[in-house]
Tab-separated table of C-alpha atoms and ligand atoms in Angstrom:
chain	number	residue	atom	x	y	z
A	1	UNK	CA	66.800	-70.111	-170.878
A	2	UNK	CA	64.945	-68.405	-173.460
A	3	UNK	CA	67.053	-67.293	-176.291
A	4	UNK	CA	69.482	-69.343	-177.865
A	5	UNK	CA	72.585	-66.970	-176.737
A	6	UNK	CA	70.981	-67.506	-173.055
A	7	UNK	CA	70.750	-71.377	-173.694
A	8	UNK	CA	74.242	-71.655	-174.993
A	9	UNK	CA	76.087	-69.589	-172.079
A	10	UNK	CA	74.978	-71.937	-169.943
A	11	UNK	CA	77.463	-74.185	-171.452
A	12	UNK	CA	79.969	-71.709	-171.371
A	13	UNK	CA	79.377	-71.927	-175.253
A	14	UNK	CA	78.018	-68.705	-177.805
A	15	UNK	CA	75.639	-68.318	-180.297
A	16	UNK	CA	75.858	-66.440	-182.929
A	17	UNK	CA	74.431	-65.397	-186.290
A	18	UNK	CA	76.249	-63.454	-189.225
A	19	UNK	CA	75.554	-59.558	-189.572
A	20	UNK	CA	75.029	-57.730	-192.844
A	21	UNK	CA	75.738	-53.823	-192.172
A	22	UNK	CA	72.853	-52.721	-194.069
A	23	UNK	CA	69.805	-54.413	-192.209
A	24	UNK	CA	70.967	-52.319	-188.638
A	25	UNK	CA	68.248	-50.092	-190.021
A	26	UNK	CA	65.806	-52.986	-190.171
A	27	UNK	CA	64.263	-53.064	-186.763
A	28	UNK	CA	62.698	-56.652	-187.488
A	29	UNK	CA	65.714	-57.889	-188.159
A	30	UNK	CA	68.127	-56.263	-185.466
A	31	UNK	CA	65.185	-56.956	-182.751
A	32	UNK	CA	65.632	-60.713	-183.155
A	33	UNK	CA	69.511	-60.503	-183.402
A	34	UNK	CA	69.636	-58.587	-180.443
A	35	UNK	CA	67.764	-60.852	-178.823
A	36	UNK	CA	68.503	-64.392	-179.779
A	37	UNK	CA	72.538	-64.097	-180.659
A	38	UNK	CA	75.559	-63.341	-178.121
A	39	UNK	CA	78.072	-63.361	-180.953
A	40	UNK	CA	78.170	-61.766	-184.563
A	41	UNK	CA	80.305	-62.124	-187.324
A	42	UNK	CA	80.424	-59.367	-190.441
A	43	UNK	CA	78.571	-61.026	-193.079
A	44	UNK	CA	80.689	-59.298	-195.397
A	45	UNK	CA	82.525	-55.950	-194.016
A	46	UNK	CA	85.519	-57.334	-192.857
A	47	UNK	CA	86.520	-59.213	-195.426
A	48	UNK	CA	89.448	-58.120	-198.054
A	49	UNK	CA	87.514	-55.973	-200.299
A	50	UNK	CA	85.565	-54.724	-198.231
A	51	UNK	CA	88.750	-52.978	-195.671
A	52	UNK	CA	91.466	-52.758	-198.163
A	53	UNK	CA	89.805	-51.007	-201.062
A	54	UNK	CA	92.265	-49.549	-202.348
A	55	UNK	CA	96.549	-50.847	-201.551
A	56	UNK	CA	97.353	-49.213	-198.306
A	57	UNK	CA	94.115	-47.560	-198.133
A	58	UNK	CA	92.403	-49.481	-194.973
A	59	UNK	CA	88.442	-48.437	-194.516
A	60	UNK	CA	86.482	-50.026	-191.490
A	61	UNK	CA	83.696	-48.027	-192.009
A	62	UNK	CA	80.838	-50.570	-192.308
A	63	UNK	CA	82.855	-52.958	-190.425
A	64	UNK	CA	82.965	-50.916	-187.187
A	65	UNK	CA	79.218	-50.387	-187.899
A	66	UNK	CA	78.652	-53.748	-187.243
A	67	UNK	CA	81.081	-53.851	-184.488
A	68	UNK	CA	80.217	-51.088	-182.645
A	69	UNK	CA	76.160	-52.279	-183.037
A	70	UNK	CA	77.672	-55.845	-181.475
A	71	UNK	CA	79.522	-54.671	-178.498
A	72	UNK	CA	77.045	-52.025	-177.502
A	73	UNK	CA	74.641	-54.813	-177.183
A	74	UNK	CA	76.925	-57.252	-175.051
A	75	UNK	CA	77.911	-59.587	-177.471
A	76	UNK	CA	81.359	-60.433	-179.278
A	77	UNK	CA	82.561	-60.185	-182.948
A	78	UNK	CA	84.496	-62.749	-184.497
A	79	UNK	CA	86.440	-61.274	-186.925
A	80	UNK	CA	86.306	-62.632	-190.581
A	81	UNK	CA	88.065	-62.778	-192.572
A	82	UNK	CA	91.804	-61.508	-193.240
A	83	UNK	CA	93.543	-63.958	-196.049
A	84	UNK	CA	91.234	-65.363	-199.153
A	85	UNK	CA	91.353	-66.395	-202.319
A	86	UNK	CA	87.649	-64.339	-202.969
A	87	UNK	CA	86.356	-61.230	-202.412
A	88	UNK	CA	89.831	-60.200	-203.020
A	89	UNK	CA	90.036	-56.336	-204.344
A	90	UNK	CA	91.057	-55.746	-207.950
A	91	UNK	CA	94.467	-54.442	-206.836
A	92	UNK	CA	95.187	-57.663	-205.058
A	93	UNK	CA	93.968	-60.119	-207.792
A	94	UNK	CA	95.929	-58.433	-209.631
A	95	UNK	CA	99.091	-59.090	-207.830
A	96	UNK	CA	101.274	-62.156	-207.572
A	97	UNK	CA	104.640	-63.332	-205.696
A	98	UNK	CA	105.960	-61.685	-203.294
A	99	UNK	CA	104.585	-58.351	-203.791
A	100	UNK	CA	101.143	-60.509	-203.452
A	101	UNK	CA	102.647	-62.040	-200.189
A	102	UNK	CA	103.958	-58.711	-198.317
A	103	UNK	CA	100.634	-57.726	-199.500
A	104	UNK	CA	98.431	-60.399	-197.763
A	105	UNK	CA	101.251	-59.705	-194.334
A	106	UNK	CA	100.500	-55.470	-194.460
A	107	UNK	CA	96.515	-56.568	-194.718
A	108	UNK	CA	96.972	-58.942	-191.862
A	109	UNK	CA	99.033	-56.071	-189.867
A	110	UNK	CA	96.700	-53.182	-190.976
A	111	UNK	CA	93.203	-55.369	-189.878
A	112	UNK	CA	94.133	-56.361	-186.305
A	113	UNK	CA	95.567	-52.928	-185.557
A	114	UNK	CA	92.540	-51.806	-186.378
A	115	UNK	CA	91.068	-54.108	-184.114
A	116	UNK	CA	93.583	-55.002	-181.406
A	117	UNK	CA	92.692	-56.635	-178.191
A	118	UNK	CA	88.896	-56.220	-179.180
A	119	UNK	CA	88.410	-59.350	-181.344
A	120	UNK	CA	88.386	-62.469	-179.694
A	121	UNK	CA	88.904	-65.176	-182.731
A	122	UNK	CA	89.801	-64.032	-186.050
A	123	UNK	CA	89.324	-66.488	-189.177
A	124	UNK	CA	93.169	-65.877	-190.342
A	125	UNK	CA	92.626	-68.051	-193.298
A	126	UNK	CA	89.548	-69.283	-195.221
A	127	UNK	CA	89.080	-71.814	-197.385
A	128	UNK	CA	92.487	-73.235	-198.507
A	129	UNK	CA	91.668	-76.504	-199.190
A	130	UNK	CA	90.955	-77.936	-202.916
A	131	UNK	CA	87.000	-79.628	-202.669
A	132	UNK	CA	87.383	-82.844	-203.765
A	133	UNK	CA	91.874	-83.390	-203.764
A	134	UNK	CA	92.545	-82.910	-200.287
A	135	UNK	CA	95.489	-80.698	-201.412
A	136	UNK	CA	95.917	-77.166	-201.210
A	137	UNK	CA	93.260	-75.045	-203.524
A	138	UNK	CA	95.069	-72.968	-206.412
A	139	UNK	CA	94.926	-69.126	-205.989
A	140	UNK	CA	96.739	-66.729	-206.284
A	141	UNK	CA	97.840	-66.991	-202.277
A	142	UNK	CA	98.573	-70.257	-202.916
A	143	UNK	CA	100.944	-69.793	-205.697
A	144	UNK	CA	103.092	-67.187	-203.479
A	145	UNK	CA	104.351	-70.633	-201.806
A	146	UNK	CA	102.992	-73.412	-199.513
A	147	UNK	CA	104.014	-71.720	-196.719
A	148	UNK	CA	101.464	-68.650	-197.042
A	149	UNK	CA	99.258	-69.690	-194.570
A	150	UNK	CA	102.137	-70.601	-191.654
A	151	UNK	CA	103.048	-66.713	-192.653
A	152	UNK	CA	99.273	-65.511	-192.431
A	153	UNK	CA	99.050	-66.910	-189.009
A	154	UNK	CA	102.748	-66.322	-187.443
A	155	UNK	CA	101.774	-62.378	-188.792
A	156	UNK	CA	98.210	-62.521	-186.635
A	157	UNK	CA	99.671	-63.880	-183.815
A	158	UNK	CA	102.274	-60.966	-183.827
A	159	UNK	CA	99.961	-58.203	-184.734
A	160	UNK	CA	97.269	-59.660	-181.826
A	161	UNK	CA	98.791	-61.687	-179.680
A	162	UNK	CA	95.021	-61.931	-177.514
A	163	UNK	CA	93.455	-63.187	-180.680
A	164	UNK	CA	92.407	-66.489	-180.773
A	165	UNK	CA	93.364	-67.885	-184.385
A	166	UNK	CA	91.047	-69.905	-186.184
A	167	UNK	CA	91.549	-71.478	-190.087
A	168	UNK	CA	88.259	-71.669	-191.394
A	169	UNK	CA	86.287	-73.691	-194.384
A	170	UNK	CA	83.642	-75.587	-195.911
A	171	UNK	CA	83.212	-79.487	-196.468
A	172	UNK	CA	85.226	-80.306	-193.894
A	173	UNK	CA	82.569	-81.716	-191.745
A	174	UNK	CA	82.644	-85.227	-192.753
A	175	UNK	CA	85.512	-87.102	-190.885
A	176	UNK	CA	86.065	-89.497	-194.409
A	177	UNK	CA	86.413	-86.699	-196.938
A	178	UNK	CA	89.850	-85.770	-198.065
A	179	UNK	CA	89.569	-82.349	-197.484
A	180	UNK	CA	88.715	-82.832	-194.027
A	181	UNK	CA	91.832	-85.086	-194.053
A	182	UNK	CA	94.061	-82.151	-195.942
A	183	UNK	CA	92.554	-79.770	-193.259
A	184	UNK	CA	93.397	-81.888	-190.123
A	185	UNK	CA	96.620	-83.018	-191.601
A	186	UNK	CA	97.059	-79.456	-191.748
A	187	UNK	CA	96.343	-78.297	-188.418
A	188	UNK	CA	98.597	-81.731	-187.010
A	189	UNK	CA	101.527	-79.889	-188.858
A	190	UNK	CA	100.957	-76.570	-187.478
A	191	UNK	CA	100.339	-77.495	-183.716
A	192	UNK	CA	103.982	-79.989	-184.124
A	193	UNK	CA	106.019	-77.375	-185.542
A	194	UNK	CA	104.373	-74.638	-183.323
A	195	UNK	CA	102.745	-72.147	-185.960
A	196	UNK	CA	100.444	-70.429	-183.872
A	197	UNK	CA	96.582	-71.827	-184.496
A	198	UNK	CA	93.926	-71.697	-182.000
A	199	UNK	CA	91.113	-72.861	-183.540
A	200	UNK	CA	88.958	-74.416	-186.448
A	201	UNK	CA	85.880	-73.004	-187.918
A	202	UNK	CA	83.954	-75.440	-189.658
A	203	UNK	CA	81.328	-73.620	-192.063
A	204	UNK	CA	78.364	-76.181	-192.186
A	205	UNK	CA	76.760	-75.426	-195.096
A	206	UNK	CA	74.531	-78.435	-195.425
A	207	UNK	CA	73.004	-79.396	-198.170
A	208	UNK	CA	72.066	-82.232	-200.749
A	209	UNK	CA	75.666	-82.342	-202.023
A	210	UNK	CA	76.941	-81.913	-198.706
A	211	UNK	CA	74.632	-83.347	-196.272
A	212	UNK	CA	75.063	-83.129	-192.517
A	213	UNK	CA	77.550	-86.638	-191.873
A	214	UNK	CA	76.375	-88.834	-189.120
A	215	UNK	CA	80.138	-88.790	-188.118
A	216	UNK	CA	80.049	-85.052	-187.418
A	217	UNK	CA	80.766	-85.336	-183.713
A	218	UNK	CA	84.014	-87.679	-184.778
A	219	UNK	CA	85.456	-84.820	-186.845
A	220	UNK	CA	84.709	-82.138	-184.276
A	221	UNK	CA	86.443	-84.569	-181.534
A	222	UNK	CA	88.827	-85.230	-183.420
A	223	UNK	CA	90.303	-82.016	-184.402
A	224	UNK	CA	90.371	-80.983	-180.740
A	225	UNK	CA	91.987	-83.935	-179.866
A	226	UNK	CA	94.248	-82.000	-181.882
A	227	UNK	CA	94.788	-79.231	-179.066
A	228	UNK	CA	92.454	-76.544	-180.578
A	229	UNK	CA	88.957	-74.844	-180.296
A	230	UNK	CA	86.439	-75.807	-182.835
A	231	UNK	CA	83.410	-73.849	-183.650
A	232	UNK	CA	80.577	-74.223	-186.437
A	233	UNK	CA	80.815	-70.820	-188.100
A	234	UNK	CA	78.447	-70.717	-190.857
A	235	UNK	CA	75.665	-72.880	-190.225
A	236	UNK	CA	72.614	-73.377	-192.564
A	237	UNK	CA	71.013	-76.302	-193.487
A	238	UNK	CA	69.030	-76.472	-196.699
A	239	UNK	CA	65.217	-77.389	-195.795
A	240	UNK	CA	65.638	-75.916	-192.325
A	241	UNK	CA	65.336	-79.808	-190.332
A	242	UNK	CA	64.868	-79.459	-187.104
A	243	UNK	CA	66.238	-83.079	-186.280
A	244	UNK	CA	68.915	-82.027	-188.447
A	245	UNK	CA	69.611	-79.033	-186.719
A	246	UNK	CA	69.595	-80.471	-182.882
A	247	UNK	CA	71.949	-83.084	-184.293
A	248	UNK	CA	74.240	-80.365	-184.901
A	249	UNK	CA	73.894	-78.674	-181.522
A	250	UNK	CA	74.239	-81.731	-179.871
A	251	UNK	CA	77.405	-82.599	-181.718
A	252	UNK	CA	78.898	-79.067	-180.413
A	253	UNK	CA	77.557	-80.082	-176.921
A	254	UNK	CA	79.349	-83.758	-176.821
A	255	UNK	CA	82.822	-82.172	-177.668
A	256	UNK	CA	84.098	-80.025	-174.744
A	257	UNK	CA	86.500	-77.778	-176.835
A	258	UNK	CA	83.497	-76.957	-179.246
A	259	UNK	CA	83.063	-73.656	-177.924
A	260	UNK	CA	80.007	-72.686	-179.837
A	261	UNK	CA	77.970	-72.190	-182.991
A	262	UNK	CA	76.855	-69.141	-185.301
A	263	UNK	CA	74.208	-69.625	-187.693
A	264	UNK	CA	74.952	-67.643	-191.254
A	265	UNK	CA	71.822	-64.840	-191.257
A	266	UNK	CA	68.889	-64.511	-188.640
A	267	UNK	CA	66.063	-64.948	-191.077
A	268	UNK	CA	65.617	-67.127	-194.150
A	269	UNK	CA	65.135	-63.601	-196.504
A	270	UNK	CA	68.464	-62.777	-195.030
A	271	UNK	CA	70.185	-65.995	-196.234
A	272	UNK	CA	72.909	-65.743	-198.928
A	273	UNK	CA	70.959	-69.036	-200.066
A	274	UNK	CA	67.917	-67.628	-200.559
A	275	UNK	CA	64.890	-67.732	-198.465
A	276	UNK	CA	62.982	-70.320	-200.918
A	277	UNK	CA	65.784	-72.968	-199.177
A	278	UNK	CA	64.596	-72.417	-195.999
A	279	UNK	CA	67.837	-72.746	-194.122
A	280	UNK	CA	68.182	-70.391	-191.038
A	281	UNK	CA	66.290	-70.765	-187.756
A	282	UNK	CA	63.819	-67.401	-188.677
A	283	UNK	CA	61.211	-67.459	-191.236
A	284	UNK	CA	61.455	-64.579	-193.691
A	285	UNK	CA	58.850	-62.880	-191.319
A	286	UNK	CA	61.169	-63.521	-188.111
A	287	UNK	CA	58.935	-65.782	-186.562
A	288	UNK	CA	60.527	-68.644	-185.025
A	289	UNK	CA	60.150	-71.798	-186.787
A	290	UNK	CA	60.532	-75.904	-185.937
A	291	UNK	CA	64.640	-75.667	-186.467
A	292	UNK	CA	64.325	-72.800	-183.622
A	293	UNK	CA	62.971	-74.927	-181.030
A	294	UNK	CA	64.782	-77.968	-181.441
A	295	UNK	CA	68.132	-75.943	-181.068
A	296	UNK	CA	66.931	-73.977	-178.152
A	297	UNK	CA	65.391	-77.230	-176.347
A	298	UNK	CA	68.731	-79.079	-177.434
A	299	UNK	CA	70.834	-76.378	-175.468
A	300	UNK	CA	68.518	-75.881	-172.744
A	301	UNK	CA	68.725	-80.267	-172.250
A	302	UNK	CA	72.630	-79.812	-171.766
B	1	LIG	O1	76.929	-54.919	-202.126
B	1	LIG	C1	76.766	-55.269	-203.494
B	1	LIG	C2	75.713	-54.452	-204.144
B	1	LIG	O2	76.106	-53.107	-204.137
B	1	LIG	C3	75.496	-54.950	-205.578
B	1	LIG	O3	74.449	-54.248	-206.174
B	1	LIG	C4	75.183	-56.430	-205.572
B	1	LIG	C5	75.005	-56.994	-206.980
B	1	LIG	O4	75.496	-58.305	-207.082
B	1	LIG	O5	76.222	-57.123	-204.941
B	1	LIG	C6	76.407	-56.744	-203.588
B	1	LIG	O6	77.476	-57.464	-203.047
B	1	LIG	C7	77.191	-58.831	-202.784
B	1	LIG	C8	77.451	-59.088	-201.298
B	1	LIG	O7	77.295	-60.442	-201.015
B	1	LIG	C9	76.492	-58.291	-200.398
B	1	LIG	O8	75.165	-58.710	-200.601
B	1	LIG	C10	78.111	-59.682	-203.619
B	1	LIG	O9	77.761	-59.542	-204.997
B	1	LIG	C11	77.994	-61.122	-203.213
B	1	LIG	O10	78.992	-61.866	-203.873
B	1	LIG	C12	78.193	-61.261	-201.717
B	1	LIG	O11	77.996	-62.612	-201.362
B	1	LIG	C13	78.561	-62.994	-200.147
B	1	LIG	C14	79.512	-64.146	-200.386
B	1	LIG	O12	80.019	-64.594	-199.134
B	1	LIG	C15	80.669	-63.732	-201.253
B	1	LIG	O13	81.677	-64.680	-201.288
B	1	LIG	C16	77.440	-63.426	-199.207
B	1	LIG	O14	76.662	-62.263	-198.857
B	1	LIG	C17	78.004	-64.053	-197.953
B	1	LIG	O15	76.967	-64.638	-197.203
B	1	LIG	C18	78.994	-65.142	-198.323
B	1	LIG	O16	79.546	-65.678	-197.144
B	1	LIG	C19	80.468	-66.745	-197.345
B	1	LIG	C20	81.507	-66.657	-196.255
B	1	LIG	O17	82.119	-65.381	-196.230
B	1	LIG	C21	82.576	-67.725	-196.424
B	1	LIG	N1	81.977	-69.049	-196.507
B	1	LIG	C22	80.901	-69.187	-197.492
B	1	LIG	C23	79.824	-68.144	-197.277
B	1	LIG	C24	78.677	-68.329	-198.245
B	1	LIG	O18	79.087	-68.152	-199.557
């Protein structure tokens, strides 16, 4: 196949790149995401702030832009992402206990309405875990009680019940840190006692500090040996290797229940890391660099 969403379908896998709502006017850009990607996620538009502006008040404006661009162009929309500790509004910062809980339930309830039946895997939670502890991070979420993200998920799977339900995060990629030990021990819990969890999204933001682990395939394997989905959500990799790149891919590709891989931006001037890191698969002038071809001949070898 050709493109990389091509390449991966013939796996039965996606992939798919993050979507900022104000580049659908740049035709560069939306030609090569049209092209290359089968699945988006909202860069930023579905996030708290961005659909709960004000208590109560939901908006999907820019979100549905970016939905509706996705789905007339055959692909699928992860959704992300409905319970954070950032890019929180000011009126929910600003909250705590449990008007800060029935809060985070009503945003969960008033998102997926929104979107019922049409989003196939929601990130339901993001980034729980502490960096370094293992533990739980503090927040504000956090401090409503332990239990907040059992809630976040039992209220997805009620308000979607089609949704695939994924906990998401970063630094979780090498099998020996103790986050990615907090995380798993996590998602062990959950699938004994039943809370409803589908999947794990493992960011993959590699760089220096947090370098792609040669026992990446392990930690993938061994989450779904868990009895969930696993999917690389944000991928960029600072320096843009292609070996490291195709080792990623063909990590996903060893691990049956990895059921694909979304790059975060199409082009390195769209990265949230800056274009001077070189991290996506596009040079800032959308031409296709080294990383490009190694993941496309990687999926294509499967
Ligand atoms: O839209 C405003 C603009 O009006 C304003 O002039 C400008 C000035 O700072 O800010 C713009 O908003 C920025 C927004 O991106 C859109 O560009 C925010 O400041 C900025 O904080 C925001 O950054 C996003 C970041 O999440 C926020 O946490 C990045 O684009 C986005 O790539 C990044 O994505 C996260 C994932 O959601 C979760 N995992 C980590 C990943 C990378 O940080």
């Amino acid at each position: 196949a050709s493109t990389l969403g091509a390449a991966a379908a013939q796996t039965g896998r996606y992939f798919g790149t993050a979507i900022a709502a104000g580049k659908l006017g740049d035709s560069a850009y939306t030609t090569i995401a049209n092209r290359e990607f089968n699945m988006v996620t909202a860069e930023n538009e579905m996030k708290i702030d961005a659909t709960e502006p004000n208590q109560g008040q939901f908006n999907f404006t820019n979100a549905d832009r970016i939905y509706d661009w996705a789905t007339q162009n055959g692909k699928q929309v992860r959704g992300h992402t409905l319970a954070w500790h950032s890019q929180q509004p000011g009126w929910m910062q600003s909250l705590s206990g449990s008007a800060l809980r029935q809060a985070m339930i009503n945003h969960i309830n008033g998102v997926m309405a929104h979107y019922e039946g049409k989003i196939p895997y929601w990130d339901v939670v993001n980034e729980a875990y502490d960096d370094s502890s293992g533990g739980r991070r503090d927040s504000n979420l956090q401090r409503t009680g332990n239990d907040w993200i059992e809630v976040a998920f039992r209220t997805a799977r009620a308000a979607d019940p089609a949704a695939k339900l994924c906990y998401n995060d970063y630094n979780t990629d090498n099998w020996t840190w103790a986050k990615t030990q907090g995380v798993y021990n996590m998602v062990k819990d959950f699938k004994a006692r039943g809370v409803p969890i589908d999947c794990v999204g493992f960011q993959s933001h590699f760089n220096s500090n947090s370098p792609y682990p040669s026992n990446y395939r392990q930690t993938l394997q061994n989450f779904a040996a868990l009895g969930v989905d696993v999917a690389i959500t944000e991928l960029d990799i600072q320096g843009g290797s292609a070996t490291t790149y195709a080792n990623v891919v063909n990590d996903c590709l060893a691990v049956p229940r990895c059921i694909g891989i979304t790059v975060w931006g199409v082009r390195d001037s769209d990265s949230w890391l800056g274009a001077n890191t070189s991290p996506l698969l596009f040079d800032s002038n959308g031409n296709k660099k080294a990383a490009y071809t190694s993941v496309l001949n990687a999926l294509n070898a499967a």
